[in-house]
Short mmCIF file of C-alpha atoms in Angstrom, two decimals:
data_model
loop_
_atom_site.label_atom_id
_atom_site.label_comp_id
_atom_site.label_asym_id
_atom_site.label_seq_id
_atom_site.Cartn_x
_atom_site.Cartn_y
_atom_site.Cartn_z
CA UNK A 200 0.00 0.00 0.00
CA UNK A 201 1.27 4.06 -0.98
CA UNK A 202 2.24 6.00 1.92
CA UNK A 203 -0.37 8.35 0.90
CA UNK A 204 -2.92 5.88 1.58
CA UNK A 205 -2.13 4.72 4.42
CA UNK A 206 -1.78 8.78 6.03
CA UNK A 207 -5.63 8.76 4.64
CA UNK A 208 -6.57 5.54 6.43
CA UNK A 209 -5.15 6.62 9.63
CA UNK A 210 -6.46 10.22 9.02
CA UNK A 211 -10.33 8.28 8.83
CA UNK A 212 -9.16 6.45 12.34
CA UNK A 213 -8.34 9.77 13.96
CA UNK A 214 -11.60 11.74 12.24
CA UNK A 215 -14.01 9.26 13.51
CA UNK A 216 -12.76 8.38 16.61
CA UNK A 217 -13.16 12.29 17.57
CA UNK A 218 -17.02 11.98 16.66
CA UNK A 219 -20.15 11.45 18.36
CA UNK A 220 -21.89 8.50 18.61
CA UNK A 221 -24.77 9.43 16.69
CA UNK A 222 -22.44 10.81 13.61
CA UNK A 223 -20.86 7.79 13.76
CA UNK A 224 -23.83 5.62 13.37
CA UNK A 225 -25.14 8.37 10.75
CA UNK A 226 -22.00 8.09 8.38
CA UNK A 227 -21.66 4.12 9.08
CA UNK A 228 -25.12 4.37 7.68
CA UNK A 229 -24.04 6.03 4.43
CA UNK A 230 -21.45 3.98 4.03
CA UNK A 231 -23.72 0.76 4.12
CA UNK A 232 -26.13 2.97 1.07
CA UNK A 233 -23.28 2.93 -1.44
CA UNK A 234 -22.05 0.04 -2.80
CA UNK A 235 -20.57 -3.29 -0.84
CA UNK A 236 -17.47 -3.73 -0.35
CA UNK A 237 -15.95 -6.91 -0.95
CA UNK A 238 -15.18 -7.82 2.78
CA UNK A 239 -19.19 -7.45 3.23
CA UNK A 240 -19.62 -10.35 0.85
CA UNK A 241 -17.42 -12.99 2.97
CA UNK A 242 -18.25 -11.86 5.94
CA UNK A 243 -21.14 -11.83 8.60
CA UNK A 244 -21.64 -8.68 10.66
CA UNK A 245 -21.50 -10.99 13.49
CA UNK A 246 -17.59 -11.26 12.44
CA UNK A 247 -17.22 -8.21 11.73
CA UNK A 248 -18.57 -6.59 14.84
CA UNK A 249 -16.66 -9.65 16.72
CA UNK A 250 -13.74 -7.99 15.29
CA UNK A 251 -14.21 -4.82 16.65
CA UNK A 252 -15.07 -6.22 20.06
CA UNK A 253 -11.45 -7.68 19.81
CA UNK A 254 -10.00 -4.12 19.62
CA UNK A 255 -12.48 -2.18 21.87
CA UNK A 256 -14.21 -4.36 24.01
CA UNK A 257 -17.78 -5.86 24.13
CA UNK A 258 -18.85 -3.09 25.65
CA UNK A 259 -17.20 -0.10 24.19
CA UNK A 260 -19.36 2.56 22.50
CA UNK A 261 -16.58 3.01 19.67
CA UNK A 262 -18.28 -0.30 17.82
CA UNK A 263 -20.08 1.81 15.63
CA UNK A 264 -16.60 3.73 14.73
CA UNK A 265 -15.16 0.88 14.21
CA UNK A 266 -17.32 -0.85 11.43
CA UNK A 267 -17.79 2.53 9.87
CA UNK A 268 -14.30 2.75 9.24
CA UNK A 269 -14.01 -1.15 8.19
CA UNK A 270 -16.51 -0.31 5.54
CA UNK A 271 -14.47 2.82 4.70
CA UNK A 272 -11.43 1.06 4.62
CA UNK A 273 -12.19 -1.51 2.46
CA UNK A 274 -14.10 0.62 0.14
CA UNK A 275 -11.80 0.89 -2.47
CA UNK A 276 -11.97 -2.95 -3.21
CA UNK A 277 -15.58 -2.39 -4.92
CA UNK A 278 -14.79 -2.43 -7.85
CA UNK A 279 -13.21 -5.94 -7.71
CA UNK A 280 -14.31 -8.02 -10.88
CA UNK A 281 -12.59 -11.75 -11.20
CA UNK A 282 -13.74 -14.99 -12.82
CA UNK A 283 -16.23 -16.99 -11.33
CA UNK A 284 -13.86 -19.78 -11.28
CA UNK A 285 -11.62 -17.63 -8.78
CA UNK A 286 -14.52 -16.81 -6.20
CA UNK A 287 -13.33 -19.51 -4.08
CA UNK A 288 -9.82 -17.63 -4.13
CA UNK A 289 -11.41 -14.24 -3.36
CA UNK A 290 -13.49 -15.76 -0.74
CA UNK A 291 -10.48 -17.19 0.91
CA UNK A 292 -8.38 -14.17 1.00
CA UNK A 293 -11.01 -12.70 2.82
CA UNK A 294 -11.74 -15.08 5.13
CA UNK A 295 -7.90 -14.80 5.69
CA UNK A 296 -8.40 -10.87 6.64
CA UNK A 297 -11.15 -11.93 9.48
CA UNK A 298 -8.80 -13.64 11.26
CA UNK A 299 -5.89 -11.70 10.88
CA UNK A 300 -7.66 -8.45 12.09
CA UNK A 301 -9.05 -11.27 14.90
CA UNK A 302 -5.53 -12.44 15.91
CA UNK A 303 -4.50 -8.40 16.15
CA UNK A 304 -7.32 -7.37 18.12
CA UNK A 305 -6.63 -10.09 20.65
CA UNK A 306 -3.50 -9.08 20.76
CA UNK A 307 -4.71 -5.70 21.30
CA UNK A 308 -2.44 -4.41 18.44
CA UNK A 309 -3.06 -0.47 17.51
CA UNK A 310 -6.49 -0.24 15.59
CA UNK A 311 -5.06 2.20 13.08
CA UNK A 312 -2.35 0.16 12.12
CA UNK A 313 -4.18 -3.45 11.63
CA UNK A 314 -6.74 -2.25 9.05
CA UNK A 315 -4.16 -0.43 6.65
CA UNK A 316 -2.20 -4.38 6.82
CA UNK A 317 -5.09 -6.08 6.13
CA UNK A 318 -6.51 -4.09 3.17
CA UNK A 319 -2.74 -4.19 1.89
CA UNK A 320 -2.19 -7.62 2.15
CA UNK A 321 -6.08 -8.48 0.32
CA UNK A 322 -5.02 -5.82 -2.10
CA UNK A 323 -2.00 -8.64 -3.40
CA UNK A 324 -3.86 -11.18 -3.37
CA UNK A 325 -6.91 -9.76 -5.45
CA UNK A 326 -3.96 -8.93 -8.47
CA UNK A 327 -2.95 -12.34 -8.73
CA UNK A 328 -6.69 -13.59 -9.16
CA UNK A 329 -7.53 -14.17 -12.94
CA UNK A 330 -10.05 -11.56 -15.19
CA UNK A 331 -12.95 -12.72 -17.08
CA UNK A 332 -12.47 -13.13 -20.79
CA UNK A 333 -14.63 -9.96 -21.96
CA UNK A 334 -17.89 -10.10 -23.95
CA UNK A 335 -17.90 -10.58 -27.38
CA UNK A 336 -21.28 -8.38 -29.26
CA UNK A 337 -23.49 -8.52 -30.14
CA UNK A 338 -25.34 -11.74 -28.92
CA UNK A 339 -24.83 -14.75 -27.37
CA UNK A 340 -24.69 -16.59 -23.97
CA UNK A 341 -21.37 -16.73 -22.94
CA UNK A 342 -20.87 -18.70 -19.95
CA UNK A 343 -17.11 -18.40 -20.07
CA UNK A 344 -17.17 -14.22 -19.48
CA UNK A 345 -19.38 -14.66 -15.94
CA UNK A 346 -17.44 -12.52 -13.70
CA UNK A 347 -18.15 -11.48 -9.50
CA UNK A 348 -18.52 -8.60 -8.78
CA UNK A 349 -18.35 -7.03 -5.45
CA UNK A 350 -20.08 -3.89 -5.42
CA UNK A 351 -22.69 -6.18 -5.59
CA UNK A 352 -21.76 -9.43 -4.35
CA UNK A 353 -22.84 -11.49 -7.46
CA UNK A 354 -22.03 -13.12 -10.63
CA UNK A 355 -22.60 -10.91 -13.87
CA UNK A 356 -23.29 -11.95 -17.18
CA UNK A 357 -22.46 -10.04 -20.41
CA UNK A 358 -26.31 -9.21 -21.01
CA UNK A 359 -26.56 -9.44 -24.36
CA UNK A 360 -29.49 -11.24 -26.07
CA UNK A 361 -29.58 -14.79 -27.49
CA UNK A 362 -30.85 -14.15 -30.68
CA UNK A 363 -28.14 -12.75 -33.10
CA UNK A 364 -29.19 -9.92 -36.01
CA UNK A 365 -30.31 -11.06 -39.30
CA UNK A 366 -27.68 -11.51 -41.64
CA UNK A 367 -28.41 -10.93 -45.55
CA UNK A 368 -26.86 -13.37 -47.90
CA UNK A 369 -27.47 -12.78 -51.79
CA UNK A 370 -27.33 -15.42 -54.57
CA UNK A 371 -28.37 -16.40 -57.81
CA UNK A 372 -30.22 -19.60 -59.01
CA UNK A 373 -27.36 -22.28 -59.36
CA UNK A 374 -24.95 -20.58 -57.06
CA UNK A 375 -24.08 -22.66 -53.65
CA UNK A 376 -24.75 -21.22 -50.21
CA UNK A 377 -22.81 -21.68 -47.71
CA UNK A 378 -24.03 -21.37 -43.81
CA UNK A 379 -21.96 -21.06 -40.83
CA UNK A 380 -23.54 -21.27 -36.95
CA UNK A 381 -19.95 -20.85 -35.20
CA UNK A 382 -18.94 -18.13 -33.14
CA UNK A 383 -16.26 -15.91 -32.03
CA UNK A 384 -16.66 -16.94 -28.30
CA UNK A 385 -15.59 -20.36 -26.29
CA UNK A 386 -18.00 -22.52 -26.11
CA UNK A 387 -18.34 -26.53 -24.77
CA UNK A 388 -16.88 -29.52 -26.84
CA UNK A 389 -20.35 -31.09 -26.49
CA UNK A 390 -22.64 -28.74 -28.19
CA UNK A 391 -25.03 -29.42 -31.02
CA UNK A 392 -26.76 -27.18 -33.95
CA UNK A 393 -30.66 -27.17 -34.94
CA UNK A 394 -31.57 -25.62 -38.26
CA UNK A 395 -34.71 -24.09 -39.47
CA UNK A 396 -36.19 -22.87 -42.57
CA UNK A 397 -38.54 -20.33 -43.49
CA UNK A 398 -39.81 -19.76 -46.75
CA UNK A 399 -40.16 -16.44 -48.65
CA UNK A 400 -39.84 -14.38 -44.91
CA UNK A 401 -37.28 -12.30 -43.69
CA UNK A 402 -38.20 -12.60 -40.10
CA UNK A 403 -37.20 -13.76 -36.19
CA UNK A 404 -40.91 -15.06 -35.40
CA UNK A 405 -39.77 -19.08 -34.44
CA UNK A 406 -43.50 -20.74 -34.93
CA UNK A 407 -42.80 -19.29 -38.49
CA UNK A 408 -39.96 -21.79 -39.12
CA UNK A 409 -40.13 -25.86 -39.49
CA UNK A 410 -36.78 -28.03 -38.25
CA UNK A 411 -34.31 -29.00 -41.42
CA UNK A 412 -31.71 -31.09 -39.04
CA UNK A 413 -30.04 -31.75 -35.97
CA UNK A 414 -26.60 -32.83 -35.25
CA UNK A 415 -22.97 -31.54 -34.36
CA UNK A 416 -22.25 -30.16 -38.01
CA UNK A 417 -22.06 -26.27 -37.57
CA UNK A 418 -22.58 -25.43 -41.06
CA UNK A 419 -25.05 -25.32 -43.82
CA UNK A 420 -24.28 -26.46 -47.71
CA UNK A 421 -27.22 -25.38 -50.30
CA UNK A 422 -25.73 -26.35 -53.54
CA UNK A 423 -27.12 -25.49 -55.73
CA UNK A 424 -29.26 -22.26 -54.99
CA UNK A 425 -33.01 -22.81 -56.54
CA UNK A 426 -35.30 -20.23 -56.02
CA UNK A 427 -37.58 -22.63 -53.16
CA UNK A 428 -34.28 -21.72 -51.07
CA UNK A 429 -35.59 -17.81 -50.99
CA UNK A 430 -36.38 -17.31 -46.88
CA UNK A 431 -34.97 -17.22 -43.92
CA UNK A 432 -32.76 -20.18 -42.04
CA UNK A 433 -32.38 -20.14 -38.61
CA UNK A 434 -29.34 -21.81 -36.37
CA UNK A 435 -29.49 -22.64 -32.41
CA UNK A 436 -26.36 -23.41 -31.10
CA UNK A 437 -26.87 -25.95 -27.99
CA UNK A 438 -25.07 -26.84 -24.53
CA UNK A 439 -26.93 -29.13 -22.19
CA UNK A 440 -30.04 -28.55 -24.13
CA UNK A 441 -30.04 -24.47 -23.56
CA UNK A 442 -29.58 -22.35 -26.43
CA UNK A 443 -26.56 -20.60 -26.20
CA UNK A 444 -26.78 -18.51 -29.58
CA UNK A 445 -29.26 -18.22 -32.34
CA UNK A 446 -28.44 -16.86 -35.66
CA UNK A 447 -30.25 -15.55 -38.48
CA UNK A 448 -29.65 -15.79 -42.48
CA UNK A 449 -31.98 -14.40 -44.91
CA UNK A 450 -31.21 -15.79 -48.44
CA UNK A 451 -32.57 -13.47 -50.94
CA UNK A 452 -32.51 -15.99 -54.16
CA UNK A 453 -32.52 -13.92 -57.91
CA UNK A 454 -33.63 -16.87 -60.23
CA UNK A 455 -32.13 -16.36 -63.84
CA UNK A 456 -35.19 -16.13 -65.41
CA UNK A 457 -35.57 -12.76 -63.68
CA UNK A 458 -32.35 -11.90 -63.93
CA UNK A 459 -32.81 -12.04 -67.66
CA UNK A 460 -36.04 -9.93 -67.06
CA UNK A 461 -34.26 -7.46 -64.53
CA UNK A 462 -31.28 -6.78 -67.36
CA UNK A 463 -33.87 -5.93 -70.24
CA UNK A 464 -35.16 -3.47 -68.08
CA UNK A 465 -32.25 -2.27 -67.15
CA UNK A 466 -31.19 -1.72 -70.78
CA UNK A 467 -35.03 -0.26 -71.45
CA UNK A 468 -34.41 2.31 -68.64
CA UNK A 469 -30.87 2.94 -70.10
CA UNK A 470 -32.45 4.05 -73.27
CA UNK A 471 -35.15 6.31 -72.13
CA UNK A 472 -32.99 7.97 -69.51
CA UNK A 473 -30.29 8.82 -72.17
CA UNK A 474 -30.04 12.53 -73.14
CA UNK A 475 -32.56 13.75 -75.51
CA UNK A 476 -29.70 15.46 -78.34
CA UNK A 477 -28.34 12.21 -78.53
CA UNK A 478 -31.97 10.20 -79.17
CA UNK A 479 -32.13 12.80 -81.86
CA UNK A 480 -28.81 12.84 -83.49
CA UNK A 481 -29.73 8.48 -83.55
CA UNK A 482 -32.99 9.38 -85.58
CA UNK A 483 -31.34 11.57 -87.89
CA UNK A 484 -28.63 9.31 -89.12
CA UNK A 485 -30.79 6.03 -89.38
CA UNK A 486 -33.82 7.67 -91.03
CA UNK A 487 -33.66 8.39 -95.11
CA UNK A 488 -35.46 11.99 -95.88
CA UNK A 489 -38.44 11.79 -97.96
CA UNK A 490 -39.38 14.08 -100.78
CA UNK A 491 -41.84 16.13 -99.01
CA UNK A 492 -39.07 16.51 -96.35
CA UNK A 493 -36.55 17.60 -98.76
CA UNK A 494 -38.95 20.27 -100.33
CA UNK A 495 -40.04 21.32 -96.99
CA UNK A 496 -36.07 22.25 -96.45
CA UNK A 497 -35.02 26.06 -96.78
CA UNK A 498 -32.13 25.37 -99.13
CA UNK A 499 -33.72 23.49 -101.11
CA UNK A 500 -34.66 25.31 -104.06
CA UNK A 501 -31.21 26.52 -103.98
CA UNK A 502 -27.80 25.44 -105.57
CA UNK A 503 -28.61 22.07 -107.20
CA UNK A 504 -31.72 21.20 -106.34
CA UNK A 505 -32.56 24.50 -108.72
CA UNK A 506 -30.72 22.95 -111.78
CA UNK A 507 -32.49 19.63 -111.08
CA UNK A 508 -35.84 21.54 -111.17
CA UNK A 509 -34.93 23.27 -114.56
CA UNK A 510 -33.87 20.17 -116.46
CA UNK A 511 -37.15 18.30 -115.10
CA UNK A 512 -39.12 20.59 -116.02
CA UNK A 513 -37.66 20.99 -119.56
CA UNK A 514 -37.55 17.22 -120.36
CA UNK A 515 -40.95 16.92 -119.36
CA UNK A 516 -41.91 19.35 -121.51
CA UNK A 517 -40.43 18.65 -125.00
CA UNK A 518 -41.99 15.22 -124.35
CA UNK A 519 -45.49 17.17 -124.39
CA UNK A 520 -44.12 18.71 -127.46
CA UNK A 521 -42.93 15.36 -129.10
CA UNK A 522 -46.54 13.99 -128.30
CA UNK A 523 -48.35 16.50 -129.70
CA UNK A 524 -46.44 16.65 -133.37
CA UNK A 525 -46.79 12.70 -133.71
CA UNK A 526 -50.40 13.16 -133.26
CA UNK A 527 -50.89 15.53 -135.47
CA UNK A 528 -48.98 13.80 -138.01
CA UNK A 529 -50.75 10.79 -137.63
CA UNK A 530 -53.72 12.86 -138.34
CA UNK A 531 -52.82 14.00 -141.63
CA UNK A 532 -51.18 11.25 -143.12
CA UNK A 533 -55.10 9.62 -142.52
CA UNK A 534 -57.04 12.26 -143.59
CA UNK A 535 -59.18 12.18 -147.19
#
């Protein structure tokens, strides 16, 4: 233990040894609201008033002093968290500190002195005492993080929920699937793995699914992917027939036949999204002009099309001409 602390613990002694009986009992009191200290879970307060009898006498009026600055004393171990498979260790060391503080106040050792030893010699003990392994999110009961704790004087849990989030899992028609119920934390040699299906559903609801298989396999083999396989499957992880972890997998199946259907319209929405200049720049080379469209143009009666015009015009005319002189000399060459 510091010096510092110990000039604090031995300042406490000499503070509440000056005080009344009833401020005693009043800040004893307020000690015993906050939280336990870890000497409060071994102990009795038969033992620990026993204790203070050692050092003041049965019938002292400094017994109230006394466990007020116990508590205070052995405050600062609180916050002690260890494994639950080291409570027996904790519980021990403790059990240890009754009867050392026994032994000194038989031996009427100095008050002030004993305490600071004991919490001290606790303190070394609690650091060689093993942590818990720490939680692993986000679900799953995991027996192998229980730790005590002693601001409350019980063992804790990682409170986190059984069931596990959904997890989404997209495939097409033919493809394999591939399921996996392990997890990140320990858990026993001897578990065992229920699946469940669901079809069409994303969902949690459990009277939705039906049981696929049980055994000691932890994964899940779809191969190949049809579209019947669109739902969700469901995986409890087992030890001593609890469920330790349940995990979700929706398969969202895309048959090809869709696919096929889902990349026309793709290239249908391509085309009517694209820019209108370039829609019309695609017309215009395709699409021949007609003659009513050529006419309609503003150049048209100019340059060429002009020339064209003249000679048409002429040709057609001398024909007329042509017509009309062979008719008339067929005529004549019948007349009387």
């Amino acid at each position: 233990m510091t010096p510092g602390k110990n000039s604090f613990l031995r300042g406490l002694f000499l503070e509440t040894s000056v005080m009344s009986g009833g401020d005693v009992l009043f800040l004893w009191l307020v000690f015993s609201s906050r939280a336990t200290a870890c000497l409060n879970c071994f102990s009795t307060a038969a033992q620990r008033l026993r204790i203070c009898q050692y050092f003041w006498g049965y019938q002292s009026e400094k017994h109230q002093t006394c466990l007020g600055t116990l508590e205070s004393a052995f405050r600062p171990l609180s916050k002690t968290q260890v494994d639950v498979s080291e409570i027996e260790k904790l519980k021990d060391a403790f059990g240890r500190v009754v009867f050392y503080l026994e032994e000194k106040g038989m031996a009427k050792a100095p008050f002030q002195e004993a305490v600071p030893e004991a919490v001290n010699e606790v303190e070394k003990e609690i650091a060689q005492l093993k942590a818990a392994p720490p939680c692993i999110p986000p679900c799953g009961y995991q027996k192998e993080s229980h730790y005590y704790r002693c601001s409350s004087c019980s063992i804790m849990d990682c409170q986190l929920p059984i069931d596990c989030p959904i997890q989404d899992i997209h495939k097409l028609e033919g493809d394999a699937t591939f399921l996996n119920c392990e997890v990140a934390f320990q858990t026993s040699s001897d578990r065992t793995f229920r699946w469940k299906f669901v079809k069409d559903l994303r969902t949690e609801e459990l009277f939705l699914f039906h049981d696929l298989n049980f055994g000691v396999n932890p994964s899940l083999l779809i191969r190949p992917t049809l579209g019947s396989h669109h739902g969700t499957f469901a995986c409890e992880l087992e030890e001593e027939n609890d469920v330790v972890v349940r995990k979700y997998f929706y398969v969202n199946v895309t048959e090809k036949r869709l696919g096929n259907e889902k990349k026309l319209q793709e290239m249908f929405k391509a085309i009517l999204n694209s820019p209108p200049e370039s829609v019309q720049e695609a017309v215009v080379v395709n699409k021949l002009p007609s003659l009513q469209d050529l006419m309609s143009q503003p150049d048209y009666l100019r340059k060429r099309g002009v020339i064209v015009l003249i000679l048409g015009i002429t040709g057609i005319s001398l024909l007329v001409t042509l017509a009309v002189l062979s008719l008339y000399r067929w005529a004549t060459d019948f007349g009387p």
